[in-house]
Amino acid sequence: MTSSSTTEVKYDFTPANPDPGDDYDKWRQNALNAMASGDDRGWSLADHVLGIDEGGPAGPGFPAGAAGVKAQGLFRTRQKTSYKVLTKHVLDGDHITETTNSHFQDGHAAWLYLEQCCQRPINQLRIRELNK
């Protein structure tokens, strides 16, 4: 008698191979929307990957005292959870290898890597397209 065990993965949005162009734009929008809920201090995973959360490069610093200790713990949780959400929804093995090797459990760094690799550059033609 054999038993098989299957694990059903629950996705927050449809995973994709985020190729540059419309595919990545849609994947990016879905990723940000899926990471929009806030934690105990009001910061979301989307805030974290964009770098605007408490402790992030463009966000406010950590407060002092016990609130700061809690804020730093929540920041680490946002780092790890956003990394998990991003990597769970990327199907390209090369992107997964790079994020694992260079940005493990750092959602903001993984996001910047994907932005650099997959986002189309903004130029006059792209601006005209976006304005339509």
mmCIF file with all atom_site columns, C-alpha atoms in Angstrom:
data_model
loop_
_atom_site.group_PDB
_atom_site.id
_atom_site.type_symbol
_atom_site.label_atom_id
_atom_site.label_alt_id
_atom_site.label_comp_id
_atom_site.label_asym_id
_atom_site.label_entity_id
_atom_site.label_seq_id
_atom_site.pdbx_PDB_ins_code
_atom_site.Cartn_x
_atom_site.Cartn_y
_atom_site.Cartn_z
_atom_site.occupancy
_atom_site.B_iso_or_equiv
_atom_site.pdbx_formal_charge
_atom_site.auth_seq_id
_atom_site.auth_comp_id
_atom_site.auth_asym_id
_atom_site.auth_atom_id
_atom_site.pdbx_PDB_model_num
ATOM 1   C CA . MET A 1 1   ? 0.000  0.000  0.000   1.00 0.00 ? 1   MET A CA 1
ATOM 2   C CA . THR A 1 2   ? 1.417  3.313  -1.009  1.00 0.00 ? 2   THR A CA 1
ATOM 3   C CA . SER A 1 3   ? 0.351  6.692  0.095   1.00 0.00 ? 3   SER A CA 1
ATOM 4   C CA . SER A 1 4   ? 0.839  9.809  -1.854  1.00 0.00 ? 4   SER A CA 1
ATOM 5   C CA . SER A 1 5   ? 1.060  13.161 -0.291  1.00 0.00 ? 5   SER A CA 1
ATOM 6   C CA . THR A 1 6   ? 0.181  16.227 -2.266  1.00 0.00 ? 6   THR A CA 1
ATOM 7   C CA . THR A 1 7   ? 0.602  19.766 -1.134  1.00 0.00 ? 7   THR A CA 1
ATOM 8   C CA . GLU A 1 8   ? -1.753 22.304 -2.555  1.00 0.00 ? 8   GLU A CA 1
ATOM 9   C CA . VAL A 1 9   ? -0.088 25.664 -2.937  1.00 0.00 ? 9   VAL A CA 1
ATOM 10  C CA . LYS A 1 10  ? -2.391 28.614 -2.406  1.00 0.00 ? 10  LYS A CA 1
ATOM 11  C CA . TYR A 1 11  ? -1.435 31.536 -4.575  1.00 0.00 ? 11  TYR A CA 1
ATOM 12  C CA . ASP A 1 12  ? -2.266 35.160 -3.882  1.00 0.00 ? 12  ASP A CA 1
ATOM 13  C CA . PHE A 1 13  ? -2.388 35.828 -7.644  1.00 0.00 ? 13  PHE A CA 1
ATOM 14  C CA . THR A 1 14  ? -1.561 33.890 -10.794 1.00 0.00 ? 14  THR A CA 1
ATOM 15  C CA . PRO A 1 15  ? 2.138  33.043 -10.850 1.00 0.00 ? 15  PRO A CA 1
ATOM 16  C CA . ALA A 1 16  ? 3.968  33.985 -14.033 1.00 0.00 ? 16  ALA A CA 1
ATOM 17  C CA . ASN A 1 17  ? 7.258  34.178 -15.807 1.00 0.00 ? 17  ASN A CA 1
ATOM 18  C CA . PRO A 1 18  ? 7.637  37.961 -15.525 1.00 0.00 ? 18  PRO A CA 1
ATOM 19  C CA . ASP A 1 19  ? 9.113  38.804 -18.910 1.00 0.00 ? 19  ASP A CA 1
ATOM 20  C CA . PRO A 1 20  ? 9.765  42.460 -19.706 1.00 0.00 ? 20  PRO A CA 1
ATOM 21  C CA . GLY A 1 21  ? 6.750  44.215 -21.137 1.00 0.00 ? 21  GLY A CA 1
ATOM 22  C CA . ASP A 1 22  ? 3.062  43.859 -20.514 1.00 0.00 ? 22  ASP A CA 1
ATOM 23  C CA . ASP A 1 23  ? 3.585  40.498 -18.757 1.00 0.00 ? 23  ASP A CA 1
ATOM 24  C CA . TYR A 1 24  ? 5.767  42.092 -16.100 1.00 0.00 ? 24  TYR A CA 1
ATOM 25  C CA . ASP A 1 25  ? 3.554  45.163 -15.785 1.00 0.00 ? 25  ASP A CA 1
ATOM 26  C CA . LYS A 1 26  ? 0.551  42.943 -15.031 1.00 0.00 ? 26  LYS A CA 1
ATOM 27  C CA . TRP A 1 27  ? 2.578  40.696 -12.700 1.00 0.00 ? 27  TRP A CA 1
ATOM 28  C CA . ARG A 1 28  ? 3.907  43.779 -10.872 1.00 0.00 ? 28  ARG A CA 1
ATOM 29  C CA . GLN A 1 29  ? 0.418  45.219 -10.410 1.00 0.00 ? 29  GLN A CA 1
ATOM 30  C CA . ASN A 1 30  ? -0.899 41.878 -9.119  1.00 0.00 ? 30  ASN A CA 1
ATOM 31  C CA . ALA A 1 31  ? 2.060  41.513 -6.739  1.00 0.00 ? 31  ALA A CA 1
ATOM 32  C CA . LEU A 1 32  ? 1.588  44.972 -5.218  1.00 0.00 ? 32  LEU A CA 1
ATOM 33  C CA . ASN A 1 33  ? -2.148 44.426 -4.824  1.00 0.00 ? 33  ASN A CA 1
ATOM 34  C CA . ALA A 1 34  ? -1.599 41.043 -3.164  1.00 0.00 ? 34  ALA A CA 1
ATOM 35  C CA . MET A 1 35  ? 0.832  42.610 -0.673  1.00 0.00 ? 35  MET A CA 1
ATOM 36  C CA . ALA A 1 36  ? -1.364 45.588 0.248   1.00 0.00 ? 36  ALA A CA 1
ATOM 37  C CA . SER A 1 37  ? -2.554 44.619 3.755   1.00 0.00 ? 37  SER A CA 1
ATOM 38  C CA . GLY A 1 38  ? -0.830 46.235 6.729   1.00 0.00 ? 38  GLY A CA 1
ATOM 39  C CA . ASP A 1 39  ? 0.766  44.866 9.893   1.00 0.00 ? 39  ASP A CA 1
ATOM 40  C CA . ASP A 1 40  ? 0.369  46.005 13.528  1.00 0.00 ? 40  ASP A CA 1
ATOM 41  C CA . ARG A 1 41  ? 2.203  49.269 12.819  1.00 0.00 ? 41  ARG A CA 1
ATOM 42  C CA . GLY A 1 42  ? 0.299  49.951 9.572   1.00 0.00 ? 42  GLY A CA 1
ATOM 43  C CA . TRP A 1 43  ? 3.025  49.047 7.068   1.00 0.00 ? 43  TRP A CA 1
ATOM 44  C CA . SER A 1 44  ? 2.279  46.631 4.234   1.00 0.00 ? 44  SER A CA 1
ATOM 45  C CA . LEU A 1 45  ? 4.456  44.213 2.316   1.00 0.00 ? 45  LEU A CA 1
ATOM 46  C CA . ALA A 1 46  ? 3.933  46.482 -0.698  1.00 0.00 ? 46  ALA A CA 1
ATOM 47  C CA . ASP A 1 47  ? 5.336  49.404 1.317   1.00 0.00 ? 47  ASP A CA 1
ATOM 48  C CA . HIS A 1 48  ? 8.332  47.222 2.136   1.00 0.00 ? 48  HIS A CA 1
ATOM 49  C CA . VAL A 1 49  ? 9.187  46.141 -1.413  1.00 0.00 ? 49  VAL A CA 1
ATOM 50  C CA . LEU A 1 50  ? 8.835  49.755 -2.538  1.00 0.00 ? 50  LEU A CA 1
ATOM 51  C CA . GLY A 1 51  ? 11.210 50.805 0.259   1.00 0.00 ? 51  GLY A CA 1
ATOM 52  C CA . ILE A 1 52  ? 8.808  53.257 1.910   1.00 0.00 ? 52  ILE A CA 1
ATOM 53  C CA . ASP A 1 53  ? 8.056  51.332 5.105   1.00 0.00 ? 53  ASP A CA 1
ATOM 54  C CA . GLU A 1 54  ? 9.408  52.045 8.560   1.00 0.00 ? 54  GLU A CA 1
ATOM 55  C CA . GLY A 1 55  ? 13.139 51.214 8.417   1.00 0.00 ? 55  GLY A CA 1
ATOM 56  C CA . GLY A 1 56  ? 13.163 51.137 4.608   1.00 0.00 ? 56  GLY A CA 1
ATOM 57  C CA . PRO A 1 57  ? 15.521 53.265 2.506   1.00 0.00 ? 57  PRO A CA 1
ATOM 58  C CA . ALA A 1 58  ? 12.859 55.904 1.715   1.00 0.00 ? 58  ALA A CA 1
ATOM 59  C CA . GLY A 1 59  ? 10.750 55.437 4.843   1.00 0.00 ? 59  GLY A CA 1
ATOM 60  C CA . PRO A 1 60  ? 10.947 56.836 8.363   1.00 0.00 ? 60  PRO A CA 1
ATOM 61  C CA . GLY A 1 61  ? 13.483 55.495 10.822  1.00 0.00 ? 61  GLY A CA 1
ATOM 62  C CA . PHE A 1 62  ? 12.682 53.212 13.715  1.00 0.00 ? 62  PHE A CA 1
ATOM 63  C CA . PRO A 1 63  ? 11.385 54.832 16.894  1.00 0.00 ? 63  PRO A CA 1
ATOM 64  C CA . ALA A 1 64  ? 13.311 54.542 20.140  1.00 0.00 ? 64  ALA A CA 1
ATOM 65  C CA . GLY A 1 65  ? 12.602 52.188 23.017  1.00 0.00 ? 65  GLY A CA 1
ATOM 66  C CA . ALA A 1 66  ? 10.193 49.262 23.102  1.00 0.00 ? 66  ALA A CA 1
ATOM 67  C CA . ALA A 1 67  ? 8.305  50.588 20.066  1.00 0.00 ? 67  ALA A CA 1
ATOM 68  C CA . GLY A 1 68  ? 11.557 50.481 18.106  1.00 0.00 ? 68  GLY A CA 1
ATOM 69  C CA . VAL A 1 69  ? 12.220 46.879 19.088  1.00 0.00 ? 69  VAL A CA 1
ATOM 70  C CA . LYS A 1 70  ? 8.736  45.912 17.920  1.00 0.00 ? 70  LYS A CA 1
ATOM 71  C CA . ALA A 1 71  ? 9.152  47.957 14.715  1.00 0.00 ? 71  ALA A CA 1
ATOM 72  C CA . GLN A 1 72  ? 12.448 46.213 13.899  1.00 0.00 ? 72  GLN A CA 1
ATOM 73  C CA . GLY A 1 73  ? 10.858 42.800 14.418  1.00 0.00 ? 73  GLY A CA 1
ATOM 74  C CA . LEU A 1 74  ? 7.969  43.689 12.127  1.00 0.00 ? 74  LEU A CA 1
ATOM 75  C CA . PHE A 1 75  ? 10.448 45.005 9.541   1.00 0.00 ? 75  PHE A CA 1
ATOM 76  C CA . ARG A 1 76  ? 12.266 41.638 9.531   1.00 0.00 ? 76  ARG A CA 1
ATOM 77  C CA . THR A 1 77  ? 8.904  39.888 9.161   1.00 0.00 ? 77  THR A CA 1
ATOM 78  C CA . ARG A 1 78  ? 8.042  42.111 6.175   1.00 0.00 ? 78  ARG A CA 1
ATOM 79  C CA . GLN A 1 79  ? 11.448 41.332 4.625   1.00 0.00 ? 79  GLN A CA 1
ATOM 80  C CA . LYS A 1 80  ? 10.952 37.587 4.851   1.00 0.00 ? 80  LYS A CA 1
ATOM 81  C CA . THR A 1 81  ? 7.243  37.462 4.025   1.00 0.00 ? 81  THR A CA 1
ATOM 82  C CA . SER A 1 82  ? 7.543  39.715 0.967   1.00 0.00 ? 82  SER A CA 1
ATOM 83  C CA . TYR A 1 83  ? 10.443 37.572 -0.289  1.00 0.00 ? 83  TYR A CA 1
ATOM 84  C CA . LYS A 1 84  ? 8.263  34.494 0.109   1.00 0.00 ? 84  LYS A CA 1
ATOM 85  C CA . VAL A 1 85  ? 5.326  36.080 -1.744  1.00 0.00 ? 85  VAL A CA 1
ATOM 86  C CA . LEU A 1 86  ? 7.536  37.236 -4.616  1.00 0.00 ? 86  LEU A CA 1
ATOM 87  C CA . THR A 1 87  ? 9.390  33.970 -5.111  1.00 0.00 ? 87  THR A CA 1
ATOM 88  C CA . LYS A 1 88  ? 6.199  31.900 -4.831  1.00 0.00 ? 88  LYS A CA 1
ATOM 89  C CA . HIS A 1 89  ? 4.731  33.766 -7.808  1.00 0.00 ? 89  HIS A CA 1
ATOM 90  C CA . VAL A 1 90  ? 7.757  33.751 -10.145 1.00 0.00 ? 90  VAL A CA 1
ATOM 91  C CA . LEU A 1 91  ? 7.965  30.746 -12.468 1.00 0.00 ? 91  LEU A CA 1
ATOM 92  C CA . ASP A 1 92  ? 11.330 31.543 -14.098 1.00 0.00 ? 92  ASP A CA 1
ATOM 93  C CA . GLY A 1 93  ? 14.003 29.284 -12.588 1.00 0.00 ? 93  GLY A CA 1
ATOM 94  C CA . ASP A 1 94  ? 16.840 31.711 -13.346 1.00 0.00 ? 94  ASP A CA 1
ATOM 95  C CA . HIS A 1 95  ? 15.103 34.496 -11.406 1.00 0.00 ? 95  HIS A CA 1
ATOM 96  C CA . ILE A 1 96  ? 14.492 32.142 -8.486  1.00 0.00 ? 96  ILE A CA 1
ATOM 97  C CA . THR A 1 97  ? 18.147 31.053 -8.478  1.00 0.00 ? 97  THR A CA 1
ATOM 98  C CA . GLU A 1 98  ? 19.373 34.654 -8.518  1.00 0.00 ? 98  GLU A CA 1
ATOM 99  C CA . THR A 1 99  ? 17.016 35.829 -5.785  1.00 0.00 ? 99  THR A CA 1
ATOM 100 C CA . THR A 1 100 ? 17.906 32.823 -3.632  1.00 0.00 ? 100 THR A CA 1
ATOM 101 C CA . ASN A 1 101 ? 21.656 33.268 -4.110  1.00 0.00 ? 101 ASN A CA 1
ATOM 102 C CA . SER A 1 102 ? 21.822 37.054 -3.844  1.00 0.00 ? 102 SER A CA 1
ATOM 103 C CA . HIS A 1 103 ? 18.701 38.304 -2.047  1.00 0.00 ? 103 HIS A CA 1
ATOM 104 C CA . PHE A 1 104 ? 17.529 35.460 0.199   1.00 0.00 ? 104 PHE A CA 1
ATOM 105 C CA . GLN A 1 105 ? 14.776 36.559 2.609   1.00 0.00 ? 105 GLN A CA 1
ATOM 106 C CA . ASP A 1 106 ? 15.135 40.202 1.583   1.00 0.00 ? 106 ASP A CA 1
ATOM 107 C CA . GLY A 1 107 ? 11.927 41.155 -0.191  1.00 0.00 ? 107 GLY A CA 1
ATOM 108 C CA . HIS A 1 108 ? 13.027 44.695 -1.032  1.00 0.00 ? 108 HIS A CA 1
ATOM 109 C CA . ALA A 1 109 ? 16.281 43.530 -2.657  1.00 0.00 ? 109 ALA A CA 1
ATOM 110 C CA . ALA A 1 110 ? 14.457 40.756 -4.546  1.00 0.00 ? 110 ALA A CA 1
ATOM 111 C CA . TRP A 1 111 ? 11.924 43.336 -5.787  1.00 0.00 ? 111 TRP A CA 1
ATOM 112 C CA . LEU A 1 112 ? 14.692 45.679 -6.983  1.00 0.00 ? 112 LEU A CA 1
ATOM 113 C CA . TYR A 1 113 ? 16.333 42.775 -8.818  1.00 0.00 ? 113 TYR A CA 1
ATOM 114 C CA . LEU A 1 114 ? 13.060 41.909 -10.600 1.00 0.00 ? 114 LEU A CA 1
ATOM 115 C CA . GLU A 1 115 ? 12.432 45.578 -11.419 1.00 0.00 ? 115 GLU A CA 1
ATOM 116 C CA . GLN A 1 116 ? 15.902 45.897 -12.920 1.00 0.00 ? 116 GLN A CA 1
ATOM 117 C CA . CYS A 1 117 ? 15.574 42.720 -14.996 1.00 0.00 ? 117 CYS A CA 1
ATOM 118 C CA . CYS A 1 118 ? 11.957 42.877 -16.065 1.00 0.00 ? 118 CYS A CA 1
ATOM 119 C CA . GLN A 1 119 ? 10.632 46.426 -16.108 1.00 0.00 ? 119 GLN A CA 1
ATOM 120 C CA . ARG A 1 120 ? 10.667 48.155 -19.461 1.00 0.00 ? 120 ARG A CA 1
ATOM 121 C CA . PRO A 1 121 ? 12.688 51.366 -19.508 1.00 0.00 ? 121 PRO A CA 1
ATOM 122 C CA . ILE A 1 122 ? 10.750 54.611 -19.452 1.00 0.00 ? 122 ILE A CA 1
ATOM 123 C CA . ASN A 1 123 ? 11.425 56.560 -22.642 1.00 0.00 ? 123 ASN A CA 1
ATOM 124 C CA . GLN A 1 124 ? 9.351  58.839 -24.875 1.00 0.00 ? 124 GLN A CA 1
ATOM 125 C CA . LEU A 1 125 ? 7.698  55.922 -26.681 1.00 0.00 ? 125 LEU A CA 1
ATOM 126 C CA . ARG A 1 126 ? 6.776  54.236 -23.390 1.00 0.00 ? 126 ARG A CA 1
ATOM 127 C CA . ILE A 1 127 ? 5.397  57.527 -22.010 1.00 0.00 ? 127 ILE A CA 1
ATOM 128 C CA . ARG A 1 128 ? 3.266  57.972 -25.110 1.00 0.00 ? 128 ARG A CA 1
ATOM 129 C CA . GLU A 1 129 ? 1.990  54.392 -24.736 1.00 0.00 ? 129 GLU A CA 1
ATOM 130 C CA . LEU A 1 130 ? 1.165  54.901 -21.058 1.00 0.00 ? 130 LEU A CA 1
ATOM 131 C CA . ASN A 1 131 ? -0.666 58.156 -21.773 1.00 0.00 ? 131 ASN A CA 1
ATOM 132 C CA . LYS A 1 132 ? -3.109 56.451 -24.177 1.00 0.00 ? 132 LYS A CA 1
#
